[in-house]
mmCIF file of C-alpha atoms in Angstrom:
data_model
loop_
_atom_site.group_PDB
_atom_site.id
_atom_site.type_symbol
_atom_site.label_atom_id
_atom_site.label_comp_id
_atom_site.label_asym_id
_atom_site.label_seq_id
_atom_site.Cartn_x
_atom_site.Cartn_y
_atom_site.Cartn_z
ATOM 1 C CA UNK A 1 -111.198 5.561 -2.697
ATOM 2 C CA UNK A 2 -111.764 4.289 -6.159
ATOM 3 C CA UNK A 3 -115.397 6.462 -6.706
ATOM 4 C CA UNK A 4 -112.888 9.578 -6.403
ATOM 5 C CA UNK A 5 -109.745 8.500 -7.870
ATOM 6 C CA UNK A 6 -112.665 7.715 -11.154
ATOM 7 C CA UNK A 7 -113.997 11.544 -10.088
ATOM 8 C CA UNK A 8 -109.759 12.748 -10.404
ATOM 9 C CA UNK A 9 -109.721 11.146 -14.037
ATOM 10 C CA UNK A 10 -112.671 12.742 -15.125
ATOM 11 C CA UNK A 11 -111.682 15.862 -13.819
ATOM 12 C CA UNK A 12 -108.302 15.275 -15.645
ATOM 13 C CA UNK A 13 -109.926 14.294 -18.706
ATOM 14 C CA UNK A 14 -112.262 17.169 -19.051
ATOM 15 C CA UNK A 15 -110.053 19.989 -17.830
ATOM 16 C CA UNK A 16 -107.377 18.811 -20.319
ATOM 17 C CA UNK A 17 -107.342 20.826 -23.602
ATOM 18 C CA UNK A 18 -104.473 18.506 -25.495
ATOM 19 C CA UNK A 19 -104.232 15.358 -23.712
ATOM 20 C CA UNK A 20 -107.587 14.485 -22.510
ATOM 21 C CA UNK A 21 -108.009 11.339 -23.871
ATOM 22 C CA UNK A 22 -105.354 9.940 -22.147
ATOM 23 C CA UNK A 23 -107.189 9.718 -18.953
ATOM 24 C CA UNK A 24 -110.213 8.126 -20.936
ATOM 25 C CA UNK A 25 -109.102 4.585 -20.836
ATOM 26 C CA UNK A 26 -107.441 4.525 -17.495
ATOM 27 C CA UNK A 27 -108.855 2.041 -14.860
ATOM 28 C CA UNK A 28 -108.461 2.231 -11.167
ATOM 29 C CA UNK A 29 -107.026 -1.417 -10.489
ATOM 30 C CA UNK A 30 -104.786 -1.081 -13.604
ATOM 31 C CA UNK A 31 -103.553 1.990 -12.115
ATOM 32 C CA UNK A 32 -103.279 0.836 -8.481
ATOM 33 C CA UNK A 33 -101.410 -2.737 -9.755
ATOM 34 C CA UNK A 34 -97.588 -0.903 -9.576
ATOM 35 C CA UNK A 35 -97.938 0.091 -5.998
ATOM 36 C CA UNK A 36 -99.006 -4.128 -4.593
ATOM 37 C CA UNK A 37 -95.750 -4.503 -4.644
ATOM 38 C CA UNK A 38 -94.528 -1.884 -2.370
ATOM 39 C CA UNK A 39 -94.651 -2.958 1.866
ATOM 40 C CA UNK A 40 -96.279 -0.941 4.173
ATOM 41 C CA UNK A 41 -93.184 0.789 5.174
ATOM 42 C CA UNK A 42 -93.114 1.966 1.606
ATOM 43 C CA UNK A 43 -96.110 2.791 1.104
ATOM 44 C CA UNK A 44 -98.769 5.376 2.467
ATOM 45 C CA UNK A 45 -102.423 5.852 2.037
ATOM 46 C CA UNK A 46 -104.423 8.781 3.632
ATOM 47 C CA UNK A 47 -108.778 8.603 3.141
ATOM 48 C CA UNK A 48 -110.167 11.589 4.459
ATOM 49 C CA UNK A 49 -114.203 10.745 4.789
ATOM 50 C CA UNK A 50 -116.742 12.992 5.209
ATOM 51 C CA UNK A 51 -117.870 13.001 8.958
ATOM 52 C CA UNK A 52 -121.781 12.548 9.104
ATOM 53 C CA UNK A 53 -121.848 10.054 6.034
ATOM 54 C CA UNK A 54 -118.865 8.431 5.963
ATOM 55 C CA UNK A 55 -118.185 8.495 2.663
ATOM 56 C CA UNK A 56 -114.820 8.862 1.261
ATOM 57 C CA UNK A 57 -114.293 13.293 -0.060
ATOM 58 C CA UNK A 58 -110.567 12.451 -0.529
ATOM 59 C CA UNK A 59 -107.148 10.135 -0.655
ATOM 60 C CA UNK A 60 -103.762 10.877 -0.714
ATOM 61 C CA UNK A 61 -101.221 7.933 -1.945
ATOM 62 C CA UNK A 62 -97.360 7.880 -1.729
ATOM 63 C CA UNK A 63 -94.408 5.934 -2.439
ATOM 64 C CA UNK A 64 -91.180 5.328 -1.186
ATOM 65 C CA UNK A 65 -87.796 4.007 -3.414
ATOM 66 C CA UNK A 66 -84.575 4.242 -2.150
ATOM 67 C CA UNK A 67 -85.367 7.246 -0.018
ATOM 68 C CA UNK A 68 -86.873 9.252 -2.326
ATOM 69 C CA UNK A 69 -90.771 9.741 -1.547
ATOM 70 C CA UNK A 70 -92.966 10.196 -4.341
ATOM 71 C CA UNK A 71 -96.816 12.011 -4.044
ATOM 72 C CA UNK A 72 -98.469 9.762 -6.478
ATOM 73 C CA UNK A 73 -102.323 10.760 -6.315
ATOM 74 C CA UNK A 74 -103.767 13.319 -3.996
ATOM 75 C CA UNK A 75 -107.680 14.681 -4.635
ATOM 76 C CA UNK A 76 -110.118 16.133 -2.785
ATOM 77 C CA UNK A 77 -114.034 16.379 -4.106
ATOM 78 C CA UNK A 78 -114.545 19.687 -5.595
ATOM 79 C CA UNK A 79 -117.844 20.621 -2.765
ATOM 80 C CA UNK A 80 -115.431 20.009 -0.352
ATOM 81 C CA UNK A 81 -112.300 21.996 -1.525
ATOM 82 C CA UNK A 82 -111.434 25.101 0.754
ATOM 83 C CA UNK A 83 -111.627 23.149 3.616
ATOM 84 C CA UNK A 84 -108.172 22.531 4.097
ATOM 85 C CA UNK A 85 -108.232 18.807 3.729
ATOM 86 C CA UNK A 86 -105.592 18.543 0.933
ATOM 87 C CA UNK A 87 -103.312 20.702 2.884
ATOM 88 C CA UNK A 88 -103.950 18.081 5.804
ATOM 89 C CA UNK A 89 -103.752 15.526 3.719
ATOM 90 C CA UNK A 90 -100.036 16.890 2.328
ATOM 91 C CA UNK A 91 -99.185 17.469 5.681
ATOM 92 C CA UNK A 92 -99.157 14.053 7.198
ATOM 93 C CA UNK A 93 -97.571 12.676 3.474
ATOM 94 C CA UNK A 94 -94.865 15.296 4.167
ATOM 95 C CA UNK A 95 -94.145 14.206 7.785
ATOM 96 C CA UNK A 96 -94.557 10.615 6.836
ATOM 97 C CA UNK A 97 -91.730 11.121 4.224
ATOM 98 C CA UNK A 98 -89.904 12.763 6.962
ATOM 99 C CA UNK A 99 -90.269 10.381 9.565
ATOM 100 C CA UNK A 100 -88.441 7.309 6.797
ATOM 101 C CA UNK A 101 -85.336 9.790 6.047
ATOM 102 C CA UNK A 102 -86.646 10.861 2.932
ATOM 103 C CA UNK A 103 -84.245 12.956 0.926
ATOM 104 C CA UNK A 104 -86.505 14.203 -2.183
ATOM 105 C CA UNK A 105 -90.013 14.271 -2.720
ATOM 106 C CA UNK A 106 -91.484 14.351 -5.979
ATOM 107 C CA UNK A 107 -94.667 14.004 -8.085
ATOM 108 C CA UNK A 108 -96.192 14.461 -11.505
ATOM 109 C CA UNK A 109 -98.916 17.155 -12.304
ATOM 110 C CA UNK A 110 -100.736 17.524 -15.035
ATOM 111 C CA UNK A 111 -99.155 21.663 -17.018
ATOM 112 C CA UNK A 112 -102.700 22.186 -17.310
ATOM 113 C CA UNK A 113 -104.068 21.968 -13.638
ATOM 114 C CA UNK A 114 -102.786 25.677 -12.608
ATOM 115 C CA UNK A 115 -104.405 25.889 -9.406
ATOM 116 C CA UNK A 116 -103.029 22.161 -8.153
ATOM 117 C CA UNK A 117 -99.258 23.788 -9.417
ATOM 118 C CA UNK A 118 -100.356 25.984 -7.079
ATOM 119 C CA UNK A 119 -100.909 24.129 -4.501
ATOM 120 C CA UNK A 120 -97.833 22.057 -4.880
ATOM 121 C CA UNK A 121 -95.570 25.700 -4.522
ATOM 122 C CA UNK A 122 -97.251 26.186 -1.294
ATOM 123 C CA UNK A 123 -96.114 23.396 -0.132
ATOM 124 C CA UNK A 124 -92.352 24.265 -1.170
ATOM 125 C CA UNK A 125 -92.384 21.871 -4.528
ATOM 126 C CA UNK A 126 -90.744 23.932 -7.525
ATOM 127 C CA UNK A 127 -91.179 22.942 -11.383
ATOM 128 C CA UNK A 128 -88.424 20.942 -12.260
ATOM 129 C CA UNK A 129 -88.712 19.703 -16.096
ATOM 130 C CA UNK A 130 -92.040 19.844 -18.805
ATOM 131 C CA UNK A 131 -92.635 16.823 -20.724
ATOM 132 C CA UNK A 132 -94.138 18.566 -24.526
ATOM 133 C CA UNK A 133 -95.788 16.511 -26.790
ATOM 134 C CA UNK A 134 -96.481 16.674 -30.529
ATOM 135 C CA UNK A 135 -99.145 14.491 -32.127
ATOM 136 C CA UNK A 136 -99.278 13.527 -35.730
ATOM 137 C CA UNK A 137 -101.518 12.049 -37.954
#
């Protein structure tokens, strides 16, 4: 998982006009340290692998706190996009959420990545709130 989670940030880092840099200095076990704490009822992980290699094309991680479910990574390799994997990869985070009496589901995307907002409305999410930014010098 951690080969494309590092793919995700460098996809975030290069598709981002304004805030690139902020994915520059992010590490994978840095990132991954908040969720040790949650148990495995609270916590879901989804690889999907490719078949004849093996290796790992996508992940899907969520969170649950107080009955509200939270998508906190999902990413699929761009060769292997069209597929349908993220939308299987949504589905069983959505039933999972379902299955533990989850109320709301959130998650965070990035203003820029258009066609993961995308996504996301498929799936029934709505915007909610943008976080702006101004930087000075």
């Amino acid at each position: 998982m951690k080969d494309v989670w590092e793919r995700n940030r460098q996809f975030h880092e290069e598709m981002s006009r304004f805030f690139g840099h902020y994915y520059t200095s992010l590490v994978f076990e840095e990132r991954m340290k908040p969720f040790s704490g949650f148990g495995e009822n609270r916590i879901k992980i989804t690889i999907a692998e490719e078949e004849e290699e093996k290796s790992v094309i996508g992940y899907c991680l969520s969170t649950i706190d107080n009955h509200e479910g939270q998508m906190q990574t999902l990413h699929v390799l761009e060769d292997f996009r069209g597929n349908d994997i993220g939308k299987e990869l949504m589905r069983r985070h959505l039933e999972w959420f379902e299955t533990k009496g989850c109320t709301e589901i959130s998650l965070v995307v990035s203003n820029e990545n258009e066609k993961a907002i995308r996504f996301y409305e498929n799936h029934g999410f709505r915007k909610n709130t943008i976080e702006m930014r101004l930087f000075k010098s």
